[in-house]
mmCIF file of C-alpha atoms in Angstrom:
data_model
loop_
_atom_site.group_PDB
_atom_site.id
_atom_site.type_symbol
_atom_site.label_atom_id
_atom_site.label_comp_id
_atom_site.label_asym_id
_atom_site.label_seq_id
_atom_site.Cartn_x
_atom_site.Cartn_y
_atom_site.Cartn_z
ATOM 1 C CA UNK A 1 134.649 -8.725 -8.445
ATOM 2 C CA UNK A 2 133.133 -9.401 -11.869
ATOM 3 C CA UNK A 3 131.388 -12.493 -10.510
ATOM 4 C CA UNK A 4 129.952 -10.460 -7.618
ATOM 5 C CA UNK A 5 128.592 -7.920 -10.104
ATOM 6 C CA UNK A 6 127.071 -10.655 -12.244
ATOM 7 C CA UNK A 7 125.370 -12.214 -9.215
ATOM 8 C CA UNK A 8 123.930 -8.939 -7.889
ATOM 9 C CA UNK A 9 120.137 -8.908 -7.983
ATOM 10 C CA UNK A 10 117.313 -6.636 -6.943
ATOM 11 C CA UNK A 11 115.668 -8.451 -4.053
ATOM 12 C CA UNK A 12 112.054 -7.522 -3.384
ATOM 13 C CA UNK A 13 110.888 -10.256 -0.993
ATOM 14 C CA UNK A 14 112.310 -10.306 2.513
ATOM 15 C CA UNK A 15 112.087 -12.351 5.682
ATOM 16 C CA UNK A 16 110.453 -10.520 8.581
ATOM 17 C CA UNK A 17 113.537 -10.558 10.822
ATOM 18 C CA UNK A 18 115.224 -7.285 11.648
ATOM 19 C CA UNK A 19 118.562 -6.298 10.169
ATOM 20 C CA UNK A 20 121.166 -5.973 12.910
ATOM 21 C CA UNK A 21 122.523 -2.493 13.649
ATOM 22 C CA UNK A 22 126.095 -3.718 13.075
ATOM 23 C CA UNK A 23 125.188 -4.737 9.518
ATOM 24 C CA UNK A 24 123.426 -1.429 8.888
ATOM 25 C CA UNK A 25 126.515 0.429 10.055
ATOM 26 C CA UNK A 26 128.692 -1.712 7.768
ATOM 27 C CA UNK A 27 126.477 -0.769 4.806
ATOM 28 C CA UNK A 28 126.797 2.902 5.708
ATOM 29 C CA UNK A 29 130.560 2.660 6.119
ATOM 30 C CA UNK A 30 130.860 0.974 2.707
ATOM 31 C CA UNK A 31 128.937 3.870 1.172
ATOM 32 C CA UNK A 32 131.345 6.444 2.542
ATOM 33 C CA UNK A 33 134.213 4.991 0.508
ATOM 34 C CA UNK A 34 132.548 5.799 -2.814
ATOM 35 C CA UNK A 35 134.475 8.193 -5.037
ATOM 36 C CA UNK A 36 133.230 11.762 -4.869
ATOM 37 C CA UNK A 37 134.281 15.047 -6.433
ATOM 38 C CA UNK A 38 136.476 17.269 -4.256
ATOM 39 C CA UNK A 39 135.775 15.019 -1.265
ATOM 40 C CA UNK A 40 132.415 16.730 -0.753
ATOM 41 C CA UNK A 41 131.008 13.438 0.605
ATOM 42 C CA UNK A 42 127.567 14.629 -0.492
ATOM 43 C CA UNK A 43 125.472 11.791 0.971
ATOM 44 C CA UNK A 44 123.109 11.637 3.894
ATOM 45 C CA UNK A 45 121.302 8.523 5.092
ATOM 46 C CA UNK A 46 117.919 8.341 6.819
ATOM 47 C CA UNK A 47 117.253 5.004 8.537
ATOM 48 C CA UNK A 48 113.649 3.814 8.767
ATOM 49 C CA UNK A 49 112.817 0.890 11.052
ATOM 50 C CA UNK A 50 110.086 0.134 13.558
ATOM 51 C CA UNK A 51 107.879 3.157 14.218
ATOM 52 C CA UNK A 52 109.479 5.384 11.579
ATOM 53 C CA UNK A 53 108.981 2.655 8.982
ATOM 54 C CA UNK A 54 105.305 2.343 9.919
ATOM 55 C CA UNK A 55 104.935 6.118 9.588
ATOM 56 C CA UNK A 56 106.596 5.970 6.155
ATOM 57 C CA UNK A 57 104.095 3.280 5.142
ATOM 58 C CA UNK A 58 101.288 5.743 5.912
ATOM 59 C CA UNK A 59 103.009 8.513 3.911
ATOM 60 C CA UNK A 60 103.380 6.126 0.962
ATOM 61 C CA UNK A 61 99.782 4.902 1.252
ATOM 62 C CA UNK A 62 98.429 8.463 1.313
ATOM 63 C CA UNK A 63 100.497 9.338 -1.759
ATOM 64 C CA UNK A 64 99.511 6.226 -3.731
ATOM 65 C CA UNK A 65 95.799 6.542 -2.917
ATOM 66 C CA UNK A 66 95.860 10.168 -4.067
ATOM 67 C CA UNK A 67 97.807 9.341 -7.240
ATOM 68 C CA UNK A 68 95.836 6.209 -8.179
ATOM 69 C CA UNK A 69 92.334 6.678 -6.716
ATOM 70 C CA UNK A 70 90.724 4.263 -9.197
ATOM 71 C CA UNK A 71 93.396 1.558 -9.001
ATOM 72 C CA UNK A 72 93.289 -0.004 -5.519
ATOM 73 C CA UNK A 73 95.014 -3.169 -6.789
ATOM 74 C CA UNK A 74 97.987 -1.057 -7.893
ATOM 75 C CA UNK A 75 98.105 0.674 -4.510
ATOM 76 C CA UNK A 76 97.948 -2.651 -2.681
ATOM 77 C CA UNK A 77 100.684 -4.218 -4.811
ATOM 78 C CA UNK A 78 102.921 -1.195 -4.400
ATOM 79 C CA UNK A 79 102.435 -1.134 -0.637
ATOM 80 C CA UNK A 80 103.582 -4.738 -0.342
ATOM 81 C CA UNK A 81 107.000 -3.504 -1.430
ATOM 82 C CA UNK A 82 107.431 -1.620 1.832
ATOM 83 C CA UNK A 83 105.170 -3.401 4.291
ATOM 84 C CA UNK A 84 107.271 -6.540 3.797
ATOM 85 C CA UNK A 85 110.581 -4.680 4.187
ATOM 86 C CA UNK A 86 112.266 -4.601 7.618
ATOM 87 C CA UNK A 87 114.669 -1.751 6.788
ATOM 88 C CA UNK A 88 114.532 1.252 4.501
ATOM 89 C CA UNK A 89 117.396 3.650 4.012
ATOM 90 C CA UNK A 90 116.561 6.878 2.205
ATOM 91 C CA UNK A 91 119.635 8.414 0.609
ATOM 92 C CA UNK A 92 119.993 12.063 -0.302
ATOM 93 C CA UNK A 93 122.601 14.095 -2.159
ATOM 94 C CA UNK A 94 123.764 17.608 -1.376
ATOM 95 C CA UNK A 95 122.670 20.424 -3.659
ATOM 96 C CA UNK A 96 125.426 22.984 -4.314
ATOM 97 C CA UNK A 97 123.918 26.463 -4.613
ATOM 98 C CA UNK A 98 124.707 28.101 -7.922
ATOM 99 C CA UNK A 99 126.669 25.129 -9.252
ATOM 100 C CA UNK A 100 124.560 22.748 -11.308
ATOM 101 C CA UNK A 101 127.639 20.782 -12.368
ATOM 102 C CA UNK A 102 128.729 20.123 -8.777
ATOM 103 C CA UNK A 103 125.163 19.144 -7.870
ATOM 104 C CA UNK A 104 125.165 16.608 -10.711
ATOM 105 C CA UNK A 105 128.571 15.330 -9.623
ATOM 106 C CA UNK A 106 127.129 14.827 -6.147
ATOM 107 C CA UNK A 107 124.266 12.773 -7.600
ATOM 108 C CA UNK A 108 126.772 10.571 -9.400
ATOM 109 C CA UNK A 109 128.789 10.130 -6.200
ATOM 110 C CA UNK A 110 125.717 9.156 -4.197
ATOM 111 C CA UNK A 111 124.757 6.671 -6.902
ATOM 112 C CA UNK A 112 128.206 5.126 -6.479
ATOM 113 C CA UNK A 113 127.707 5.039 -2.713
ATOM 114 C CA UNK A 114 124.424 3.179 -3.198
ATOM 115 C CA UNK A 115 126.129 0.639 -5.438
ATOM 116 C CA UNK A 116 128.793 0.132 -2.765
ATOM 117 C CA UNK A 117 126.021 -0.512 -0.252
ATOM 118 C CA UNK A 118 124.396 -2.987 -2.634
ATOM 119 C CA UNK A 119 127.569 -5.027 -3.062
ATOM 120 C CA UNK A 120 128.219 -4.949 0.695
ATOM 121 C CA UNK A 121 124.639 -6.055 1.370
ATOM 122 C CA UNK A 122 125.205 -9.138 -0.754
ATOM 123 C CA UNK A 123 128.389 -9.932 1.141
ATOM 124 C CA UNK A 124 126.497 -9.599 4.449
ATOM 125 C CA UNK A 125 123.773 -11.999 3.295
ATOM 126 C CA UNK A 126 121.269 -9.187 2.777
ATOM 127 C CA UNK A 127 119.128 -8.364 -0.220
ATOM 128 C CA UNK A 128 118.317 -4.911 -1.517
ATOM 129 C CA UNK A 129 116.328 -3.052 -4.120
ATOM 130 C CA UNK A 130 116.875 0.609 -5.043
ATOM 131 C CA UNK A 131 113.515 2.299 -5.555
ATOM 132 C CA UNK A 132 112.898 5.726 -6.996
ATOM 133 C CA UNK A 133 109.464 6.034 -8.597
ATOM 134 C CA UNK A 134 106.148 4.943 -7.172
ATOM 135 C CA UNK A 135 106.481 3.749 -3.607
ATOM 136 C CA UNK A 136 110.091 4.955 -3.578
ATOM 137 C CA UNK A 137 108.697 8.513 -3.475
ATOM 138 C CA UNK A 138 112.024 9.970 -4.623
ATOM 139 C CA UNK A 139 110.328 12.420 -6.977
ATOM 140 C CA UNK A 140 107.714 13.499 -4.427
ATOM 141 C CA UNK A 141 107.870 16.117 -1.690
ATOM 142 C CA UNK A 142 106.033 13.869 0.789
ATOM 143 C CA UNK A 143 109.102 11.742 1.548
ATOM 144 C CA UNK A 144 111.436 14.741 1.584
ATOM 145 C CA UNK A 145 109.198 16.375 4.169
ATOM 146 C CA UNK A 146 108.681 13.170 6.175
ATOM 147 C CA UNK A 147 112.403 12.507 6.708
ATOM 148 C CA UNK A 148 113.096 16.162 7.479
ATOM 149 C CA UNK A 149 115.592 16.633 4.657
ATOM 150 C CA UNK A 150 116.755 20.194 4.156
ATOM 151 C CA UNK A 151 116.193 22.206 0.994
ATOM 152 C CA UNK A 152 119.910 21.618 0.298
ATOM 153 C CA UNK A 153 119.254 17.885 -0.220
ATOM 154 C CA UNK A 154 117.712 15.974 -3.098
ATOM 155 C CA UNK A 155 116.396 12.441 -2.780
ATOM 156 C CA UNK A 156 118.348 9.862 -4.774
ATOM 157 C CA UNK A 157 117.078 6.512 -3.586
ATOM 158 C CA UNK A 158 114.832 4.605 -1.254
ATOM 159 C CA UNK A 159 116.674 1.390 -0.442
ATOM 160 C CA UNK A 160 114.597 -1.564 0.730
ATOM 161 C CA UNK A 161 116.869 -3.959 2.604
ATOM 162 C CA UNK A 162 116.442 -7.237 4.445
ATOM 163 C CA UNK A 163 117.226 -10.913 4.512
ATOM 164 C CA UNK A 164 116.132 -12.441 1.189
ATOM 165 C CA UNK A 165 113.023 -14.610 1.470
ATOM 166 C CA UNK A 166 114.253 -16.732 -1.417
ATOM 167 C CA UNK A 167 117.421 -17.255 -3.365
ATOM 168 C CA UNK A 168 117.443 -16.004 -6.939
ATOM 169 C CA UNK A 169 119.655 -18.159 -9.111
ATOM 170 C CA UNK A 170 118.458 -17.221 -12.582
ATOM 171 C CA UNK A 171 120.949 -15.715 -14.995
ATOM 172 C CA UNK A 172 120.689 -11.978 -15.493
ATOM 173 C CA UNK A 173 120.277 -11.084 -19.167
ATOM 174 C CA UNK A 174 122.532 -8.265 -20.218
ATOM 175 C CA UNK A 175 123.400 -6.794 -23.565
ATOM 176 C CA UNK A 176 127.047 -7.592 -24.305
ATOM 177 C CA UNK A 177 129.289 -4.601 -23.734
ATOM 178 C CA UNK A 178 130.478 -4.915 -27.344
ATOM 179 C CA UNK A 179 127.037 -3.719 -28.484
ATOM 180 C CA UNK A 180 127.244 -0.669 -26.227
ATOM 181 C CA UNK A 181 130.867 0.324 -26.844
ATOM 182 C CA UNK A 182 132.540 2.520 -29.425
ATOM 183 C CA UNK A 183 136.321 2.386 -29.563
ATOM 184 C CA UNK A 184 137.793 5.680 -30.761
#
């Protein structure tokens, strides 16, 4: 398992071929085994492919052009992140009315579910990147509205998934855990 974690990479360049439904369902099943407080299973997945993905591209373009009206190169570069992606899964977490702690716990659980999906994607020969800011639109109402999420859901991640266009073999630099650990 440690080797799988060390090899995990954010993949941003994908082949144009579609991801098979069976593999998508395997990713979703892997997510549902993430630990979660009180078995709330607070996740919801919105699958964007084909027409819905093209519609999302327009939502993202409208947002980026409004946000960066004087930086067309930035808009263009950001759009490449989704126009070259054959599958996007938007993941939300349930909001628990009147219980900020439970809502936070749900966010943590959904983050774990996304990590489970990421490791499963690697095993299935898929690449993935978890986007939040910018073209990920996680902090913007435009994506929330576009997918039809309820007001009881918060966006946690926009997952770009596909077959990697190239293999990344470089070593991932990480700070040794000893520099980030205090033994009490």
